[in-house]
mmCIF file with all atom_site columns, C-alpha atoms in Angstrom:
data_model
loop_
_atom_site.group_PDB
_atom_site.id
_atom_site.type_symbol
_atom_site.label_atom_id
_atom_site.label_alt_id
_atom_site.label_comp_id
_atom_site.label_asym_id
_atom_site.label_entity_id
_atom_site.label_seq_id
_atom_site.pdbx_PDB_ins_code
_atom_site.Cartn_x
_atom_site.Cartn_y
_atom_site.Cartn_z
_atom_site.occupancy
_atom_site.B_iso_or_equiv
_atom_site.pdbx_formal_charge
_atom_site.auth_seq_id
_atom_site.auth_comp_id
_atom_site.auth_asym_id
_atom_site.auth_atom_id
_atom_site.pdbx_PDB_model_num
ATOM 1   C CA . MET A 1 1   ? 0.000  0.000  0.000  1.00 47.00 ? 1   MET A CA 1
ATOM 2   C CA . PHE A 1 2   ? 1.260  3.519  -0.789 1.00 49.00 ? 2   PHE A CA 1
ATOM 3   C CA . ALA A 1 3   ? 1.921  6.067  1.948  1.00 50.00 ? 3   ALA A CA 1
ATOM 4   C CA . PRO A 1 4   ? -0.044 9.335  1.823  1.00 52.00 ? 4   PRO A CA 1
ATOM 5   C CA . PRO A 1 5   ? 1.817  12.288 0.192  1.00 48.00 ? 5   PRO A CA 1
ATOM 6   C CA . ALA A 1 6   ? 2.334  14.027 3.544  1.00 46.00 ? 6   ALA A CA 1
ATOM 7   C CA . MET A 1 7   ? 3.976  10.878 4.964  1.00 48.00 ? 7   MET A CA 1
ATOM 8   C CA . ARG A 1 8   ? 6.286  10.553 1.938  1.00 44.00 ? 8   ARG A CA 1
ATOM 9   C CA . LEU A 1 9   ? 7.271  14.221 2.262  1.00 42.00 ? 9   LEU A CA 1
ATOM 10  C CA . MET A 1 10  ? 8.023  13.761 5.969  1.00 46.00 ? 10  MET A CA 1
ATOM 11  C CA . THR A 1 11  ? 10.137 10.667 5.231  1.00 44.00 ? 11  THR A CA 1
ATOM 12  C CA . LEU A 1 12  ? 12.189 12.615 2.653  1.00 43.00 ? 12  LEU A CA 1
ATOM 13  C CA . PHE A 1 13  ? 12.598 15.511 5.086  1.00 43.00 ? 13  PHE A CA 1
ATOM 14  C CA . VAL A 1 14  ? 13.873 13.240 7.894  1.00 43.00 ? 14  VAL A CA 1
ATOM 15  C CA . ALA A 1 15  ? 16.248 11.453 5.487  1.00 43.00 ? 15  ALA A CA 1
ATOM 16  C CA . GLY A 1 16  ? 17.598 14.813 4.310  1.00 43.00 ? 16  GLY A CA 1
ATOM 17  C CA . LEU A 1 17  ? 18.174 15.972 7.879  1.00 40.00 ? 17  LEU A CA 1
ATOM 18  C CA . SER A 1 18  ? 20.239 12.921 8.695  1.00 39.00 ? 18  SER A CA 1
ATOM 19  C CA . LEU A 1 19  ? 22.450 13.546 5.662  1.00 40.00 ? 19  LEU A CA 1
ATOM 20  C CA . ALA A 1 20  ? 22.872 17.244 6.480  1.00 44.00 ? 20  ALA A CA 1
ATOM 21  C CA . CYS A 1 21  ? 23.908 16.592 10.073 1.00 49.00 ? 21  CYS A CA 1
ATOM 22  C CA . GLY A 1 22  ? 26.859 14.315 9.189  1.00 51.00 ? 22  GLY A CA 1
ATOM 23  C CA . GLU A 1 23  ? 29.779 13.712 11.466 1.00 55.00 ? 23  GLU A CA 1
ATOM 24  C CA . PRO A 1 24  ? 31.483 16.682 13.125 1.00 82.00 ? 24  PRO A CA 1
ATOM 25  C CA . LEU A 1 25  ? 34.695 18.009 11.586 1.00 87.00 ? 25  LEU A CA 1
ATOM 26  C CA . SER A 1 26  ? 37.822 16.275 12.884 1.00 90.00 ? 26  SER A CA 1
ATOM 27  C CA . PRO A 1 27  ? 41.584 16.833 12.475 1.00 90.00 ? 27  PRO A CA 1
ATOM 28  C CA . ARG A 1 28  ? 41.567 13.962 9.937  1.00 91.00 ? 28  ARG A CA 1
ATOM 29  C CA . ASP A 1 29  ? 39.068 15.913 7.800  1.00 93.00 ? 29  ASP A CA 1
ATOM 30  C CA . VAL A 1 30  ? 41.299 19.004 7.899  1.00 95.00 ? 30  VAL A CA 1
ATOM 31  C CA . ALA A 1 31  ? 44.562 17.144 7.104  1.00 95.00 ? 31  ALA A CA 1
ATOM 32  C CA . GLY A 1 32  ? 46.190 18.345 3.903  1.00 96.00 ? 32  GLY A CA 1
ATOM 33  C CA . ALA A 1 33  ? 47.789 21.470 2.441  1.00 97.00 ? 33  ALA A CA 1
ATOM 34  C CA . TYR A 1 34  ? 46.133 24.799 1.679  1.00 98.00 ? 34  TYR A CA 1
ATOM 35  C CA . ALA A 1 35  ? 47.538 27.724 -0.348 1.00 98.00 ? 35  ALA A CA 1
ATOM 36  C CA . LEU A 1 36  ? 46.632 31.341 0.371  1.00 98.00 ? 36  LEU A CA 1
ATOM 37  C CA . GLN A 1 37  ? 44.676 32.941 -2.483 1.00 98.00 ? 37  GLN A CA 1
ATOM 38  C CA . ARG A 1 38  ? 43.244 36.209 -1.120 1.00 98.00 ? 38  ARG A CA 1
ATOM 39  C CA . VAL A 1 39  ? 43.592 38.508 1.906  1.00 98.00 ? 39  VAL A CA 1
ATOM 40  C CA . ALA A 1 40  ? 40.672 40.821 2.698  1.00 98.00 ? 40  ALA A CA 1
ATOM 41  C CA . GLY A 1 41  ? 39.498 40.497 -0.907 1.00 97.00 ? 41  GLY A CA 1
ATOM 42  C CA . ASN A 1 42  ? 42.913 41.196 -2.479 1.00 98.00 ? 42  ASN A CA 1
ATOM 43  C CA . SER A 1 43  ? 44.934 38.742 -4.605 1.00 98.00 ? 43  SER A CA 1
ATOM 44  C CA . LEU A 1 44  ? 48.592 38.063 -3.799 1.00 98.00 ? 44  LEU A CA 1
ATOM 45  C CA . PRO A 1 45  ? 50.961 39.754 -3.360 1.00 97.00 ? 45  PRO A CA 1
ATOM 46  C CA . THR A 1 46  ? 49.122 41.987 -0.898 1.00 97.00 ? 46  THR A CA 1
ATOM 47  C CA . ILE A 1 47  ? 49.432 43.580 2.520  1.00 97.00 ? 47  ILE A CA 1
ATOM 48  C CA . GLN A 1 48  ? 48.720 41.013 5.192  1.00 97.00 ? 48  GLN A CA 1
ATOM 49  C CA . TYR A 1 49  ? 49.543 43.157 8.207  1.00 94.00 ? 49  TYR A CA 1
ATOM 50  C CA . ALA A 1 50  ? 50.254 46.851 8.790  1.00 92.00 ? 50  ALA A CA 1
ATOM 51  C CA . ASN A 1 51  ? 50.609 49.196 11.746 1.00 90.00 ? 51  ASN A CA 1
ATOM 52  C CA . GLY A 1 52  ? 52.457 52.448 12.444 1.00 88.00 ? 52  GLY A CA 1
ATOM 53  C CA . TYR A 1 53  ? 55.834 50.679 12.386 1.00 91.00 ? 53  TYR A CA 1
ATOM 54  C CA . VAL A 1 54  ? 55.791 47.970 9.732  1.00 92.00 ? 54  VAL A CA 1
ATOM 55  C CA . VAL A 1 55  ? 53.992 46.826 6.587  1.00 93.00 ? 55  VAL A CA 1
ATOM 56  C CA . VAL A 1 56  ? 54.084 43.076 5.863  1.00 95.00 ? 56  VAL A CA 1
ATOM 57  C CA . ARG A 1 57  ? 53.400 42.051 2.267  1.00 96.00 ? 57  ARG A CA 1
ATOM 58  C CA . VAL A 1 58  ? 52.668 38.360 1.660  1.00 98.00 ? 58  VAL A CA 1
ATOM 59  C CA . PHE A 1 59  ? 53.733 36.696 -1.599 1.00 98.00 ? 59  PHE A CA 1
ATOM 60  C CA . ALA A 1 60  ? 52.774 33.110 -0.730 1.00 98.00 ? 60  ALA A CA 1
ATOM 61  C CA . GLU A 1 61  ? 51.586 31.110 2.261  1.00 98.00 ? 61  GLU A CA 1
ATOM 62  C CA . THR A 1 62  ? 50.825 27.429 2.710  1.00 98.00 ? 62  THR A CA 1
ATOM 63  C CA . LEU A 1 63  ? 49.207 25.844 5.745  1.00 98.00 ? 63  LEU A CA 1
ATOM 64  C CA . SER A 1 64  ? 49.830 22.090 6.057  1.00 97.00 ? 64  SER A CA 1
ATOM 65  C CA . PHE A 1 65  ? 47.844 20.006 8.563  1.00 97.00 ? 65  PHE A CA 1
ATOM 66  C CA . THR A 1 66  ? 48.485 16.420 9.704  1.00 96.00 ? 66  THR A CA 1
ATOM 67  C CA . PRO A 1 67  ? 45.770 14.083 11.033 1.00 95.00 ? 67  PRO A CA 1
ATOM 68  C CA . ASP A 1 68  ? 47.377 14.144 14.505 1.00 95.00 ? 68  ASP A CA 1
ATOM 69  C CA . GLY A 1 69  ? 46.674 17.844 15.150 1.00 96.00 ? 69  GLY A CA 1
ATOM 70  C CA . ARG A 1 70  ? 50.043 19.283 14.084 1.00 97.00 ? 70  ARG A CA 1
ATOM 71  C CA . GLY A 1 71  ? 50.994 21.457 11.148 1.00 97.00 ? 71  GLY A CA 1
ATOM 72  C CA . GLU A 1 72  ? 53.330 23.961 9.543  1.00 97.00 ? 72  GLU A CA 1
ATOM 73  C CA . ASP A 1 73  ? 52.894 27.451 8.114  1.00 98.00 ? 73  ASP A CA 1
ATOM 74  C CA . VAL A 1 74  ? 55.304 28.256 5.265  1.00 98.00 ? 74  VAL A CA 1
ATOM 75  C CA . THR A 1 75  ? 55.240 31.917 4.263  1.00 97.00 ? 75  THR A CA 1
ATOM 76  C CA . VAL A 1 76  ? 57.104 34.120 1.786  1.00 98.00 ? 76  VAL A CA 1
ATOM 77  C CA . GLN A 1 77  ? 56.809 37.752 2.835  1.00 96.00 ? 77  GLN A CA 1
ATOM 78  C CA . GLN A 1 78  ? 58.476 41.150 2.742  1.00 95.00 ? 78  GLN A CA 1
ATOM 79  C CA . ASN A 1 79  ? 58.708 43.495 5.724  1.00 93.00 ? 79  ASN A CA 1
ATOM 80  C CA . GLU A 1 80  ? 58.988 47.261 5.322  1.00 91.00 ? 80  GLU A CA 1
ATOM 81  C CA . THR A 1 81  ? 59.561 49.562 8.282  1.00 90.00 ? 81  THR A CA 1
ATOM 82  C CA . VAL A 1 82  ? 57.393 52.637 7.982  1.00 86.00 ? 82  VAL A CA 1
ATOM 83  C CA . THR A 1 83  ? 59.678 55.107 9.763  1.00 83.00 ? 83  THR A CA 1
ATOM 84  C CA . GLY A 1 84  ? 63.015 54.244 8.143  1.00 76.00 ? 84  GLY A CA 1
ATOM 85  C CA . GLY A 1 85  ? 61.829 52.664 4.917  1.00 74.00 ? 85  GLY A CA 1
ATOM 86  C CA . LEU A 1 86  ? 64.056 49.590 5.484  1.00 80.00 ? 86  LEU A CA 1
ATOM 87  C CA . VAL A 1 87  ? 62.802 46.673 3.373  1.00 82.00 ? 87  VAL A CA 1
ATOM 88  C CA . THR A 1 88  ? 63.683 43.046 4.099  1.00 83.00 ? 88  THR A CA 1
ATOM 89  C CA . GLY A 1 89  ? 62.725 40.162 1.899  1.00 79.00 ? 89  GLY A CA 1
ATOM 90  C CA . PRO A 1 90  ? 61.015 38.581 0.392  1.00 92.00 ? 90  PRO A CA 1
ATOM 91  C CA . GLU A 1 91  ? 62.007 35.939 2.929  1.00 95.00 ? 91  GLU A CA 1
ATOM 92  C CA . ARG A 1 92  ? 60.715 32.423 3.493  1.00 97.00 ? 92  ARG A CA 1
ATOM 93  C CA . SER A 1 93  ? 59.781 31.297 7.009  1.00 95.00 ? 93  SER A CA 1
ATOM 94  C CA . GLU A 1 94  ? 58.489 28.033 8.459  1.00 96.00 ? 94  GLU A CA 1
ATOM 95  C CA . THR A 1 95  ? 56.521 27.952 11.706 1.00 95.00 ? 95  THR A CA 1
ATOM 96  C CA . ALA A 1 96  ? 55.202 24.827 13.439 1.00 96.00 ? 96  ALA A CA 1
ATOM 97  C CA . PHE A 1 97  ? 51.779 24.800 15.050 1.00 97.00 ? 97  PHE A CA 1
ATOM 98  C CA . GLY A 1 98  ? 49.215 22.652 16.769 1.00 97.00 ? 98  GLY A CA 1
ATOM 99  C CA . PHE A 1 99  ? 45.536 22.769 15.918 1.00 97.00 ? 99  PHE A CA 1
ATOM 100 C CA . ARG A 1 100 ? 42.227 21.516 17.192 1.00 96.00 ? 100 ARG A CA 1
ATOM 101 C CA . VAL A 1 101 ? 38.663 21.526 15.972 1.00 95.00 ? 101 VAL A CA 1
ATOM 102 C CA . VAL A 1 102 ? 36.197 23.224 18.327 1.00 94.00 ? 102 VAL A CA 1
ATOM 103 C CA . GLN A 1 103 ? 32.513 23.391 17.364 1.00 93.00 ? 103 GLN A CA 1
ATOM 104 C CA . GLY A 1 104 ? 33.412 23.229 13.676 1.00 93.00 ? 104 GLY A CA 1
ATOM 105 C CA . ARG A 1 105 ? 36.139 25.898 13.926 1.00 96.00 ? 105 ARG A CA 1
ATOM 106 C CA . ILE A 1 106 ? 39.798 25.132 13.278 1.00 97.00 ? 106 ILE A CA 1
ATOM 107 C CA . GLU A 1 107 ? 41.874 26.811 15.997 1.00 98.00 ? 107 GLU A CA 1
ATOM 108 C CA . ILE A 1 108 ? 45.605 27.151 15.330 1.00 98.00 ? 108 ILE A CA 1
ATOM 109 C CA . ALA A 1 109 ? 48.200 27.776 18.048 1.00 97.00 ? 109 ALA A CA 1
ATOM 110 C CA . PHE A 1 110 ? 51.762 28.529 16.915 1.00 97.00 ? 110 PHE A CA 1
ATOM 111 C CA . ASP A 1 111 ? 54.489 26.863 18.970 1.00 96.00 ? 111 ASP A CA 1
ATOM 112 C CA . CYS A 1 112 ? 56.005 29.184 21.563 1.00 93.00 ? 112 CYS A CA 1
ATOM 113 C CA . PRO A 1 113 ? 59.795 28.832 21.991 1.00 89.00 ? 113 PRO A CA 1
ATOM 114 C CA . PRO A 1 114 ? 61.059 28.072 25.523 1.00 91.00 ? 114 PRO A CA 1
ATOM 115 C CA . GLY A 1 115 ? 61.414 31.248 27.580 1.00 91.00 ? 115 GLY A CA 1
ATOM 116 C CA . ALA A 1 116 ? 59.503 33.399 25.087 1.00 91.00 ? 116 ALA A CA 1
ATOM 117 C CA . ASP A 1 117 ? 56.602 35.634 26.111 1.00 92.00 ? 117 ASP A CA 1
ATOM 118 C CA . CYS A 1 118 ? 53.945 34.561 23.575 1.00 93.00 ? 118 CYS A CA 1
ATOM 119 C CA . VAL A 1 119 ? 50.352 35.689 23.072 1.00 94.00 ? 119 VAL A CA 1
ATOM 120 C CA . ALA A 1 120 ? 47.799 33.108 24.209 1.00 94.00 ? 120 ALA A CA 1
ATOM 121 C CA . PRO A 1 121 ? 46.170 31.055 21.435 1.00 96.00 ? 121 PRO A CA 1
ATOM 122 C CA . PRO A 1 122 ? 44.282 30.685 19.259 1.00 97.00 ? 122 PRO A CA 1
ATOM 123 C CA . HIS A 1 123 ? 46.404 32.696 16.832 1.00 97.00 ? 123 HIS A CA 1
ATOM 124 C CA . ILE A 1 124 ? 44.295 31.770 13.801 1.00 98.00 ? 124 ILE A CA 1
ATOM 125 C CA . VAL A 1 125 ? 40.656 30.668 13.604 1.00 98.00 ? 125 VAL A CA 1
ATOM 126 C CA . ALA A 1 126 ? 39.397 29.190 10.341 1.00 98.00 ? 126 ALA A CA 1
ATOM 127 C CA . ARG A 1 127 ? 36.453 27.269 9.016  1.00 97.00 ? 127 ARG A CA 1
ATOM 128 C CA . SER A 1 128 ? 36.325 24.616 6.351  1.00 96.00 ? 128 SER A CA 1
ATOM 129 C CA . THR A 1 129 ? 34.786 25.571 3.003  1.00 96.00 ? 129 THR A CA 1
ATOM 130 C CA . PRO A 1 130 ? 33.919 23.365 0.010  1.00 95.00 ? 130 PRO A CA 1
ATOM 131 C CA . ASN A 1 131 ? 37.209 24.375 -1.691 1.00 95.00 ? 131 ASN A CA 1
ATOM 132 C CA . GLY A 1 132 ? 39.526 24.933 1.269  1.00 97.00 ? 132 GLY A CA 1
ATOM 133 C CA . LEU A 1 133 ? 39.592 27.208 4.304  1.00 97.00 ? 133 LEU A CA 1
ATOM 134 C CA . GLU A 1 134 ? 38.433 30.667 5.247  1.00 98.00 ? 134 GLU A CA 1
ATOM 135 C CA . VAL A 1 135 ? 40.456 32.303 8.007  1.00 98.00 ? 135 VAL A CA 1
ATOM 136 C CA . GLN A 1 136 ? 38.081 34.459 10.005 1.00 98.00 ? 136 GLN A CA 1
ATOM 137 C CA . TYR A 1 137 ? 40.614 35.605 12.626 1.00 97.00 ? 137 TYR A CA 1
ATOM 138 C CA . ALA A 1 138 ? 44.393 35.904 12.377 1.00 96.00 ? 138 ALA A CA 1
ATOM 139 C CA . LEU A 1 139 ? 46.196 37.717 15.170 1.00 94.00 ? 139 LEU A CA 1
ATOM 140 C CA . GLY A 1 140 ? 46.914 41.231 13.855 1.00 92.00 ? 140 GLY A CA 1
ATOM 141 C CA . ALA A 1 141 ? 46.383 40.322 10.180 1.00 96.00 ? 141 ALA A CA 1
ATOM 142 C CA . ARG A 1 142 ? 43.744 41.363 7.685  1.00 97.00 ? 142 ARG A CA 1
ATOM 143 C CA . VAL A 1 143 ? 40.848 38.954 7.176  1.00 98.00 ? 143 VAL A CA 1
ATOM 144 C CA . PRO A 1 144 ? 39.150 37.117 5.682  1.00 98.00 ? 144 PRO A CA 1
ATOM 145 C CA . GLN A 1 145 ? 41.958 35.035 4.237  1.00 98.00 ? 145 GLN A CA 1
ATOM 146 C CA . ILE A 1 146 ? 40.939 32.487 1.618  1.00 98.00 ? 146 ILE A CA 1
ATOM 147 C CA . PHE A 1 147 ? 43.004 29.298 1.239  1.00 98.00 ? 147 PHE A CA 1
ATOM 148 C CA . ALA A 1 148 ? 42.475 26.757 -1.562 1.00 98.00 ? 148 ALA A CA 1
ATOM 149 C CA . ARG A 1 149 ? 42.979 23.077 -0.773 1.00 97.00 ? 149 ARG A CA 1
ATOM 150 C CA . LEU A 1 150 ? 45.884 21.614 -2.742 1.00 96.00 ? 150 LEU A CA 1
ATOM 151 C CA . ALA A 1 151 ? 45.661 18.217 -4.423 1.00 89.00 ? 151 ALA A CA 1
ATOM 152 C CA . SER A 1 152 ? 46.869 15.434 -2.154 1.00 73.00 ? 152 SER A CA 1
ATOM 153 C CA . PRO A 1 153 ? 50.011 13.585 -3.274 1.00 60.00 ? 153 PRO A CA 1
ATOM 154 C CA . PHE A 1 154 ? 48.451 10.317 -2.060 1.00 51.00 ? 154 PHE A CA 1
#
């Protein structure tokens, strides 16, 4: 016997809800590499950070995440002091970090060297998008920052 139309509609609705609710985001889901594409709507190279003392222009940045909650930020940037006009770079830097997923947000905490006086994390807060990541908060930097997921070598 056929179910009434209202019952069929309800069955489809409930089935759709179960698909939409899926499993929560985990570090395994985030694992991979992501390349910076845009900062505050601007393509690279662009100003990532500026204050009364320095202007930091980013040429490239890659965030790499492992399934165990660790990662690395590789950046190519140029620093220009505002007062003296001294320009350094572009220079490449590598910074290790830990990350965790909290209520669907990816919270990144850069490693603090022994004896250093570091700002409390999170230093970056991002969310997963269909094509990569959107950084919604980055300590002192312009946002949003859009990262595209790179093809996996595996």
